[in-house]
Short mmCIF file of C-alpha atoms and ligand atoms in Angstrom, two decimals:
data_model
loop_
_atom_site.label_atom_id
_atom_site.label_comp_id
_atom_site.label_asym_id
_atom_site.label_seq_id
_atom_site.Cartn_x
_atom_site.Cartn_y
_atom_site.Cartn_z
CA MET A 1 112.95 2.15 83.43
CA ASN A 2 111.77 1.84 79.47
CA PRO A 3 109.30 4.50 78.61
CA LEU A 4 107.72 2.49 76.53
CA HIS A 5 107.03 -0.18 79.32
CA GLY A 6 103.66 -1.53 79.55
CA LEU A 7 102.33 0.57 76.46
CA PRO A 8 100.81 -1.61 73.58
CA LEU A 9 102.42 -1.32 70.23
CA LEU A 10 101.09 -2.12 66.78
CA GLY A 11 102.98 -5.26 67.33
CA ASP A 12 100.64 -6.30 70.21
CA LEU A 13 97.17 -6.09 68.13
CA PRO A 14 95.75 -9.01 67.10
CA ASP A 15 95.66 -10.28 63.43
CA ILE A 16 93.71 -7.22 61.66
CA ASP A 17 93.55 -8.54 58.36
CA GLY A 18 90.16 -7.68 57.04
CA ARG A 19 89.68 -6.04 60.03
CA ARG A 20 88.45 -2.27 60.48
CA VAL A 21 90.72 -0.39 62.50
CA LEU A 22 90.00 3.16 63.96
CA VAL A 23 92.95 5.57 64.04
CA ARG A 24 92.81 8.80 66.12
CA VAL A 25 95.36 10.80 64.55
CA ASP A 26 96.09 14.46 65.00
CA PHE A 27 95.88 16.17 61.79
CA ASN A 28 94.91 19.57 63.11
CA VAL A 29 96.64 21.42 60.40
CA PRO A 30 97.11 24.88 59.32
CA LEU A 31 95.31 26.02 56.68
CA HIS A 32 95.46 28.68 54.05
CA ILE A 33 92.40 29.92 52.57
CA GLY A 34 93.10 30.90 48.79
CA ILE A 35 91.48 34.06 47.01
CA ASP A 36 89.04 31.76 45.95
CA GLY A 37 88.04 30.98 49.59
CA ARG A 38 88.86 27.43 49.35
CA ALA A 39 90.91 26.13 52.27
CA THR A 40 94.05 23.73 51.38
CA VAL A 41 96.65 22.66 54.03
CA ALA A 42 99.27 24.99 54.91
CA ASP A 43 101.66 22.59 56.46
CA ASP A 44 101.20 18.76 56.15
CA PHE A 45 103.81 18.00 59.16
CA ARG A 46 101.50 16.17 61.24
CA ILE A 47 99.69 14.66 58.38
CA THR A 48 103.68 12.64 57.25
CA ALA A 49 104.21 12.19 60.75
CA ALA A 50 101.29 9.57 60.94
CA LEU A 51 101.60 7.96 57.52
CA PRO A 52 104.49 5.00 58.54
CA THR A 53 101.40 3.92 60.86
CA LEU A 54 98.69 4.24 58.40
CA ARG A 55 100.55 2.20 55.73
CA TRP A 56 101.60 -0.31 58.20
CA LEU A 57 97.91 -1.15 58.90
CA GLN A 58 96.96 -1.20 55.23
CA ASP A 59 99.94 -3.73 55.08
CA GLN A 60 98.47 -6.00 57.27
CA GLY A 61 95.22 -6.12 55.32
CA ALA A 62 93.27 -3.46 57.63
CA GLU A 63 90.31 -1.28 56.62
CA VAL A 64 91.59 2.06 57.98
CA VAL A 65 89.79 4.67 59.24
CA ALA A 66 90.98 7.80 60.62
CA VAL A 67 89.64 10.14 62.92
CA SER A 68 90.70 13.97 63.80
CA HIS A 69 89.81 17.22 65.55
CA LEU A 70 90.58 20.47 63.60
CA GLY A 71 90.43 24.22 64.51
CA ARG A 72 87.95 25.52 67.30
CA PRO A 73 84.56 24.96 66.36
CA ALA A 74 81.67 25.43 68.82
CA ALA A 75 80.88 21.82 69.19
CA THR A 76 78.82 21.96 66.31
CA ARG A 77 78.98 21.57 62.61
CA ASP A 78 80.71 24.35 60.94
CA PRO A 79 81.61 24.72 57.27
CA ARG A 80 84.93 26.43 58.26
CA TRP A 81 86.52 23.10 59.73
CA GLU A 82 85.69 20.43 57.90
CA MET A 83 87.97 17.82 57.41
CA ASP A 84 87.76 18.46 53.56
CA PRO A 85 90.86 19.94 52.84
CA VAL A 86 92.84 17.55 55.25
CA ARG A 87 90.89 14.39 53.45
CA ASP A 88 92.30 15.57 50.21
CA ARG A 89 95.84 15.90 51.08
CA LEU A 90 95.74 12.43 52.85
CA ALA A 91 94.03 11.11 49.55
CA THR A 92 97.19 12.24 47.91
CA LEU A 93 99.99 11.47 50.51
CA CYS A 94 98.10 7.96 51.49
CA PRO A 95 95.40 6.55 49.11
CA GLY A 96 92.37 4.31 50.70
CA ILE A 97 92.26 5.52 54.19
CA GLU A 98 88.68 7.12 55.08
CA LEU A 99 88.99 10.36 57.19
CA GLY A 100 85.84 10.79 59.61
CA ASP A 101 83.98 13.76 60.25
CA ASN A 102 85.92 16.51 62.64
CA LEU A 103 85.34 15.29 66.18
CA ARG A 104 84.78 18.36 67.65
CA PHE A 105 81.57 19.00 65.77
CA ASP A 106 80.09 16.55 68.70
CA PRO A 107 80.06 18.02 72.21
CA GLY A 108 80.51 14.71 73.35
CA GLU A 109 84.51 14.83 72.01
CA LYS A 110 85.66 17.13 74.67
CA ALA A 111 83.04 16.45 77.43
CA ASN A 112 84.47 12.42 77.11
CA ASP A 113 80.84 11.72 76.84
CA PRO A 114 80.47 7.53 77.13
CA ALA A 115 77.38 7.92 74.46
CA PHE A 116 79.99 9.27 71.97
CA VAL A 117 82.60 6.78 72.84
CA ASP A 118 80.14 3.97 71.68
CA SER A 119 79.05 5.92 68.95
CA LEU A 120 82.85 6.51 67.82
CA ILE A 121 83.48 2.43 68.20
CA LYS A 122 80.72 0.91 66.67
CA GLY A 123 81.73 -1.84 63.64
CA TYR A 124 85.49 -1.33 64.94
CA ASP A 125 87.67 -4.32 65.66
CA ALA A 126 91.28 -2.37 67.22
CA TYR A 127 92.28 1.16 67.93
CA VAL A 128 95.52 2.67 67.26
CA ASN A 129 96.35 6.37 69.02
CA GLU A 130 98.69 8.23 66.98
CA ALA A 131 97.78 11.72 67.82
CA PHE A 132 100.39 12.69 70.41
CA GLY A 133 99.58 16.58 69.72
CA VAL A 134 96.36 15.68 71.95
CA ALA A 135 97.56 13.11 74.25
CA HIS A 136 97.48 15.05 77.48
CA ARG A 137 93.69 15.69 76.61
CA ARG A 138 90.95 13.78 78.23
CA HIS A 139 88.77 13.76 75.57
CA ALA A 140 86.51 10.79 74.16
CA SER A 141 88.42 9.67 71.07
CA ILE A 142 91.53 9.66 73.37
CA VAL A 143 90.86 7.62 76.53
CA GLY A 144 87.51 6.16 75.35
CA PRO A 145 88.01 3.61 72.94
CA PRO A 146 90.84 1.48 74.63
CA HIS A 147 88.92 0.44 77.38
CA PHE A 148 86.89 -1.86 74.79
CA LEU A 149 89.00 -2.31 71.77
CA PRO A 150 92.26 -4.34 71.47
CA SER A 151 94.68 -0.78 71.55
CA ALA A 152 97.91 0.33 70.30
CA ALA A 153 100.18 3.46 69.87
CA GLY A 154 100.83 4.14 66.43
CA LEU A 155 104.64 4.23 65.50
CA ARG A 156 104.69 8.46 65.93
CA LEU A 157 103.17 8.27 69.50
CA ALA A 158 105.63 5.47 70.71
CA ARG A 159 108.82 7.35 69.12
CA GLU A 160 107.59 10.76 71.06
CA VAL A 161 107.20 8.61 74.38
CA GLU A 162 110.77 7.12 73.97
CA VAL A 163 112.41 9.97 72.92
CA LEU A 164 111.27 12.26 75.73
CA GLY A 165 110.93 9.71 77.98
CA SER A 166 114.65 9.19 77.89
CA ILE A 167 116.11 12.46 77.87
CA LEU A 168 114.01 12.67 81.12
CA ALA A 169 115.77 9.45 82.47
CA HIS A 170 119.08 9.35 80.96
CA PRO A 171 120.07 12.65 79.12
CA ALA A 172 123.55 13.02 77.99
CA ARG A 173 125.13 15.81 79.89
CA PRO A 174 125.25 18.86 80.07
CA PHE A 175 121.31 19.08 79.53
CA VAL A 176 120.29 22.41 78.72
CA ALA A 177 116.95 23.46 78.04
CA VAL A 178 115.88 26.65 76.88
CA VAL A 179 112.28 27.86 77.26
CA GLY A 180 111.00 31.21 75.68
CA GLY A 181 107.12 32.00 74.86
CA ALA A 182 105.25 34.88 76.37
CA LYS A 183 103.51 33.67 79.60
CA VAL A 184 105.11 32.41 82.64
CA ALA A 185 102.12 31.16 83.29
CA ASP A 186 102.00 28.18 80.68
CA LYS A 187 105.38 27.19 81.40
CA ILE A 188 106.13 27.97 84.93
CA GLU A 189 105.01 24.02 85.98
CA LEU A 190 107.61 23.00 83.23
CA LEU A 191 110.21 25.59 84.52
CA LYS A 192 109.68 23.68 88.16
CA ALA A 193 109.67 19.85 86.57
CA LEU A 194 112.81 20.76 84.50
CA SER A 195 115.01 22.75 87.05
CA SER A 196 115.80 19.54 88.97
CA LYS A 197 116.73 17.43 85.71
CA VAL A 198 118.78 19.84 83.93
CA ASP A 199 122.27 21.28 84.21
CA THR A 200 121.22 24.77 83.02
CA LEU A 201 117.88 26.34 82.16
CA VAL A 202 117.91 29.28 79.49
CA VAL A 203 115.26 31.52 79.69
CA GLY A 204 114.13 34.01 76.99
CA GLY A 205 110.96 35.36 75.36
CA GLY A 206 108.20 37.61 77.21
CA MET A 207 108.45 35.23 80.13
CA ALA A 208 112.15 36.21 81.14
CA PHE A 209 110.62 39.94 82.02
CA THR A 210 109.17 38.27 85.05
CA PHE A 211 112.24 36.58 86.12
CA LEU A 212 114.46 39.85 85.77
CA ALA A 213 112.08 42.11 87.74
CA ALA A 214 112.26 39.15 90.65
CA GLN A 215 116.13 39.97 90.56
CA GLY A 216 114.81 43.50 90.95
CA ARG A 217 115.23 44.69 87.57
CA ALA A 218 113.22 47.55 85.73
CA VAL A 219 111.03 46.06 82.79
CA GLY A 220 109.65 49.31 81.25
CA SER A 221 106.59 47.94 79.73
CA SER A 222 107.37 44.21 78.77
CA LEU A 223 105.25 41.49 79.45
CA LEU A 224 105.49 41.28 83.74
CA ASP A 225 103.42 38.42 85.27
CA LEU A 226 102.95 40.08 89.28
CA GLU A 227 101.29 36.82 89.93
CA HIS A 228 103.94 34.25 89.44
CA LEU A 229 106.81 36.62 90.66
CA GLU A 230 107.39 34.71 93.82
CA ASP A 231 107.77 31.33 91.77
CA CYS A 232 110.22 33.20 89.69
CA ARG A 233 112.42 34.28 92.60
CA ALA A 234 112.03 30.71 94.30
CA LEU A 235 113.35 29.19 91.26
CA LEU A 236 116.24 31.75 91.03
CA ALA A 237 116.95 30.82 94.44
CA SER A 238 116.54 26.52 94.01
CA GLY A 239 120.37 27.01 92.63
CA VAL A 240 119.74 25.78 89.35
CA ASP A 241 121.99 27.36 86.81
CA ILE A 242 119.22 29.98 85.25
CA ARG A 243 120.87 31.90 82.51
CA LEU A 244 118.94 35.07 81.76
CA PRO A 245 119.10 37.81 79.09
CA THR A 246 121.55 40.66 79.73
CA ASP A 247 120.67 42.97 77.10
CA ILE A 248 117.46 43.44 75.44
CA ARG A 249 116.17 44.83 72.16
CA ALA A 250 113.15 47.02 72.81
CA LEU A 251 110.77 49.03 71.50
CA GLU A 252 110.13 52.59 72.21
CA PRO A 253 106.86 54.03 73.92
CA GLY A 254 104.31 54.27 71.37
CA GLY A 255 106.15 51.79 68.95
CA VAL A 256 103.56 49.36 66.88
CA LEU A 257 104.67 45.64 66.97
CA GLY A 258 103.96 43.39 63.79
CA PRO A 259 104.24 43.59 60.20
CA SER A 260 103.53 46.97 59.51
CA GLY A 261 105.07 47.91 62.59
CA ARG A 262 106.78 51.26 63.30
CA GLY A 263 108.89 52.82 66.08
CA GLY A 264 112.50 53.32 67.55
CA VAL A 265 114.23 49.65 68.52
CA LYS A 266 117.75 49.69 70.73
CA VAL A 267 119.26 47.36 72.60
CA ILE A 268 119.30 48.33 76.15
CA GLU A 269 121.78 46.70 78.95
CA GLY A 270 120.31 46.39 82.29
CA ASP A 271 117.25 48.50 83.29
CA LEU A 272 114.56 49.24 80.58
CA PRO A 273 113.28 52.91 80.87
CA ASP A 274 109.57 53.50 81.40
CA GLY A 275 107.57 52.73 78.61
CA TRP A 276 109.85 50.63 76.75
CA ASN A 277 108.71 47.61 75.58
CA GLY A 278 111.01 44.37 75.62
CA LEU A 279 110.57 42.22 72.55
CA ASP A 280 113.48 40.01 72.10
CA ILE A 281 116.94 39.24 73.64
CA GLY A 282 119.69 41.40 72.82
CA PRO A 283 122.88 40.01 70.57
CA ASP A 284 125.23 39.61 73.35
CA SER A 285 122.39 37.39 75.32
CA ALA A 286 121.48 35.31 71.99
CA ALA A 287 125.95 35.01 71.57
CA ALA A 288 125.89 33.70 75.21
CA PHE A 289 122.50 31.46 74.70
CA ALA A 290 124.11 30.02 71.56
CA GLU A 291 127.32 29.16 73.18
CA VAL A 292 125.53 27.15 76.30
CA VAL A 293 123.36 25.52 73.50
CA ARG A 294 126.14 24.31 71.51
CA GLY A 295 127.87 22.64 73.95
CA ALA A 296 125.06 20.80 75.42
CA GLY A 297 124.93 17.03 75.35
CA THR A 298 121.18 17.07 75.52
CA VAL A 299 119.31 20.28 74.28
CA MET A 300 115.68 20.66 74.55
CA TRP A 301 114.29 24.17 73.08
CA ASN A 302 110.40 25.12 73.55
CA GLY A 303 109.44 28.75 72.62
CA PRO A 304 110.53 31.54 70.80
CA LEU A 305 113.16 33.95 72.22
CA GLY A 306 111.34 37.15 71.24
CA ALA A 307 108.39 38.47 69.43
CA PHE A 308 109.76 36.56 66.05
CA GLU A 309 106.62 37.18 64.01
CA ASP A 310 107.71 40.87 63.43
CA ALA A 311 111.11 40.66 61.61
CA ARG A 312 112.95 43.10 63.85
CA PHE A 313 112.52 40.76 67.15
CA ALA A 314 113.18 37.84 65.20
CA ALA A 315 117.08 38.00 65.32
CA GLY A 316 117.27 35.98 69.26
CA THR A 317 115.20 33.37 67.93
CA ARG A 318 117.38 32.78 64.80
CA VAL A 319 120.81 32.86 66.64
CA VAL A 320 119.34 30.37 69.50
CA ALA A 321 117.75 28.08 66.47
CA GLN A 322 120.58 27.73 64.55
CA ALA A 323 122.60 27.06 67.78
CA VAL A 324 120.32 24.29 68.22
CA ALA A 325 120.64 22.65 64.94
CA ALA A 326 124.34 22.96 65.69
CA CYS A 327 124.64 21.34 68.66
CA LYS A 328 126.46 17.99 68.47
CA GLY A 329 124.65 16.60 71.06
CA PHE A 330 120.66 15.17 70.82
CA SER A 331 118.59 18.28 70.23
CA VAL A 332 114.93 18.14 70.88
CA VAL A 333 112.36 20.83 69.71
CA GLY A 334 108.58 20.86 71.24
CA GLY A 335 105.97 21.89 68.40
CA GLY A 336 104.17 25.01 68.18
CA ASP A 337 106.05 28.47 67.45
CA SER A 338 109.55 26.71 67.93
CA ALA A 339 108.91 24.20 65.05
CA SER A 340 107.77 27.43 62.90
CA ALA A 341 110.42 29.03 63.68
CA LEU A 342 112.92 25.94 62.65
CA GLU A 343 110.89 25.39 59.65
CA GLU A 344 111.57 29.22 58.23
CA LEU A 345 115.15 28.88 58.56
CA HIS A 346 114.96 25.58 56.89
CA LEU A 347 116.31 23.98 59.90
CA CYS A 348 113.91 21.09 60.51
CA ASP A 349 116.19 18.32 59.44
CA GLN A 350 118.95 19.25 61.23
CA VAL A 351 117.46 18.84 64.99
CA GLY A 352 117.43 15.32 66.75
CA PHE A 353 113.88 15.01 66.89
CA LEU A 354 111.04 17.60 66.47
CA SER A 355 108.08 16.95 68.22
CA THR A 356 104.59 16.98 66.82
CA GLY A 357 103.21 18.30 70.04
CA GLY A 358 104.07 21.22 71.63
CA GLY A 359 101.45 21.56 74.64
CA ALA A 360 101.57 17.49 75.03
CA SER A 361 105.65 17.96 74.98
CA LEU A 362 105.52 20.21 77.76
CA ALA A 363 102.47 18.13 80.05
CA PHE A 364 104.79 14.87 79.27
CA ILE A 365 107.45 16.53 81.15
CA GLU A 366 105.58 18.10 83.76
CA ARG A 367 103.94 15.03 84.75
CA GLY A 368 106.90 12.67 84.29
CA GLY A 369 105.35 10.94 81.33
CA ASP A 370 102.39 10.47 82.52
CA LEU A 371 99.34 11.37 80.10
CA PRO A 372 95.80 10.31 80.23
CA ALA A 373 96.00 8.36 76.61
CA LEU A 374 99.40 6.46 77.40
CA ASP A 375 97.39 5.83 80.56
CA ALA A 376 94.05 4.61 78.74
CA LEU A 377 96.50 2.34 76.32
CA ARG A 378 98.16 1.03 79.38
CA HIS A 379 94.93 -0.19 80.73
CA ALA A 380 93.79 -1.84 76.88
CA SER A 381 93.10 -5.50 77.05
CA ASN A 382 95.91 -6.51 75.22
CA ALA A 383 98.48 -4.12 77.00
CA PRO A 384 101.55 -5.95 78.02
CA GLN A 385 101.44 -7.73 81.66
CA GLU A 386 104.34 -6.22 84.01
P1 AMP B 401 104.27 30.81 73.53
O1 AMP B 401 102.78 30.29 72.82
O2 AMP B 401 103.90 30.82 75.34
O3 AMP B 401 105.07 29.73 73.32
O4 AMP B 401 104.72 32.28 72.84
C1 AMP B 401 104.91 32.49 71.92
C2 AMP B 401 104.42 33.97 71.44
O5 AMP B 401 105.27 34.57 72.41
C3 AMP B 401 104.92 34.18 70.32
O6 AMP B 401 103.76 34.64 69.44
C4 AMP B 401 105.78 35.64 70.39
O7 AMP B 401 105.77 36.67 69.80
C5 AMP B 401 105.71 35.65 71.94
N1 AMP B 401 106.76 36.72 72.53
C6 AMP B 401 108.03 35.75 72.78
N2 AMP B 401 108.93 36.74 73.36
C7 AMP B 401 108.06 37.65 73.52
C8 AMP B 401 108.02 39.10 74.17
N3 AMP B 401 109.33 39.68 74.75
N4 AMP B 401 106.99 40.24 74.54
C9 AMP B 401 106.15 39.94 74.27
N5 AMP B 401 105.95 38.74 73.40
C10 AMP B 401 106.78 37.71 73.13
#
């Protein structure tokens, strides 16, 4: 089925010339605090991703007001999380768009409080969701307005759904997923969902050690999640082709991780001795993973292969990122850390699709495309009928 089926798109909105349109965007961007204490936008990828929709609405003659959350304020006004730096950048990139207050200053946003939904939609004629990064959240500004206003998915949100939906439905094979990151607990549902779809599942990062332990290997003092040992064992026994690191770059006992890190680092094959902390895949594993990735018809990458913020443990992530960029097939990269790694390597424009949502893209795959934001839009009064 077409992944966009039933989803109202911009063209499904009634005439918005001279009308007020509320656009939920995801401008939760990283900020840079200068020596003068002034915050500026450190990375505007999420803002630029929404511009085509904002400009389209302006071109139709609409009066556009965007709303977003920023950071993690404690449900009350907090000067650290005012939208001003974002507003400044938006004014430069797309003049004439108003940007409302940080939505999460009000407890009603996360609580999906009907009274807050009421206050949000007051005075508007239509609603557009251009916030894929939070499409998996059941928050007021995401699931509320489509009950009351003609609504539409923004261009970028629709593209996210189209790309992720199509690779799940009919990926060019072989379909390879590379999953890294710190915690198995965060990604076990993703791995289970992917295991029935992919041809090969490449597992790296801290989460690989629970898989290695499930195979009976000693993992020293590397990250280990005993609660999910059984899940990993079951996945390994399920018959899916899972590739795990065979060599590990590890930090000696008592070594310190981070920018001012110290301590001996060694590549170890097989069991890790007591106290050694596995923080990256070794060069043999990186080469083997890269070969699988380069030969993929579709590759999906989510999560770093090591503690890449420390340059001593960045090589595995770098080699895999380069392979993803070099892959002749279609490559999709989840947001978050994988996107930062790509950016550092200046490889962003060499992948097929860079998702604006880390958590949302994981949730999309885990739930087969069923996200609260999409469900709400499909129930809007102007949604295309079956
Ligand atoms: P996630 O948010 O789950 O994608 O995890 C990203 C974090 O995992 C990054 O901050 C990495 O430093 C960290 N990470 C990746 N591999 C390892 C590892 N082997 N040991 C500890 N942390 C790791």
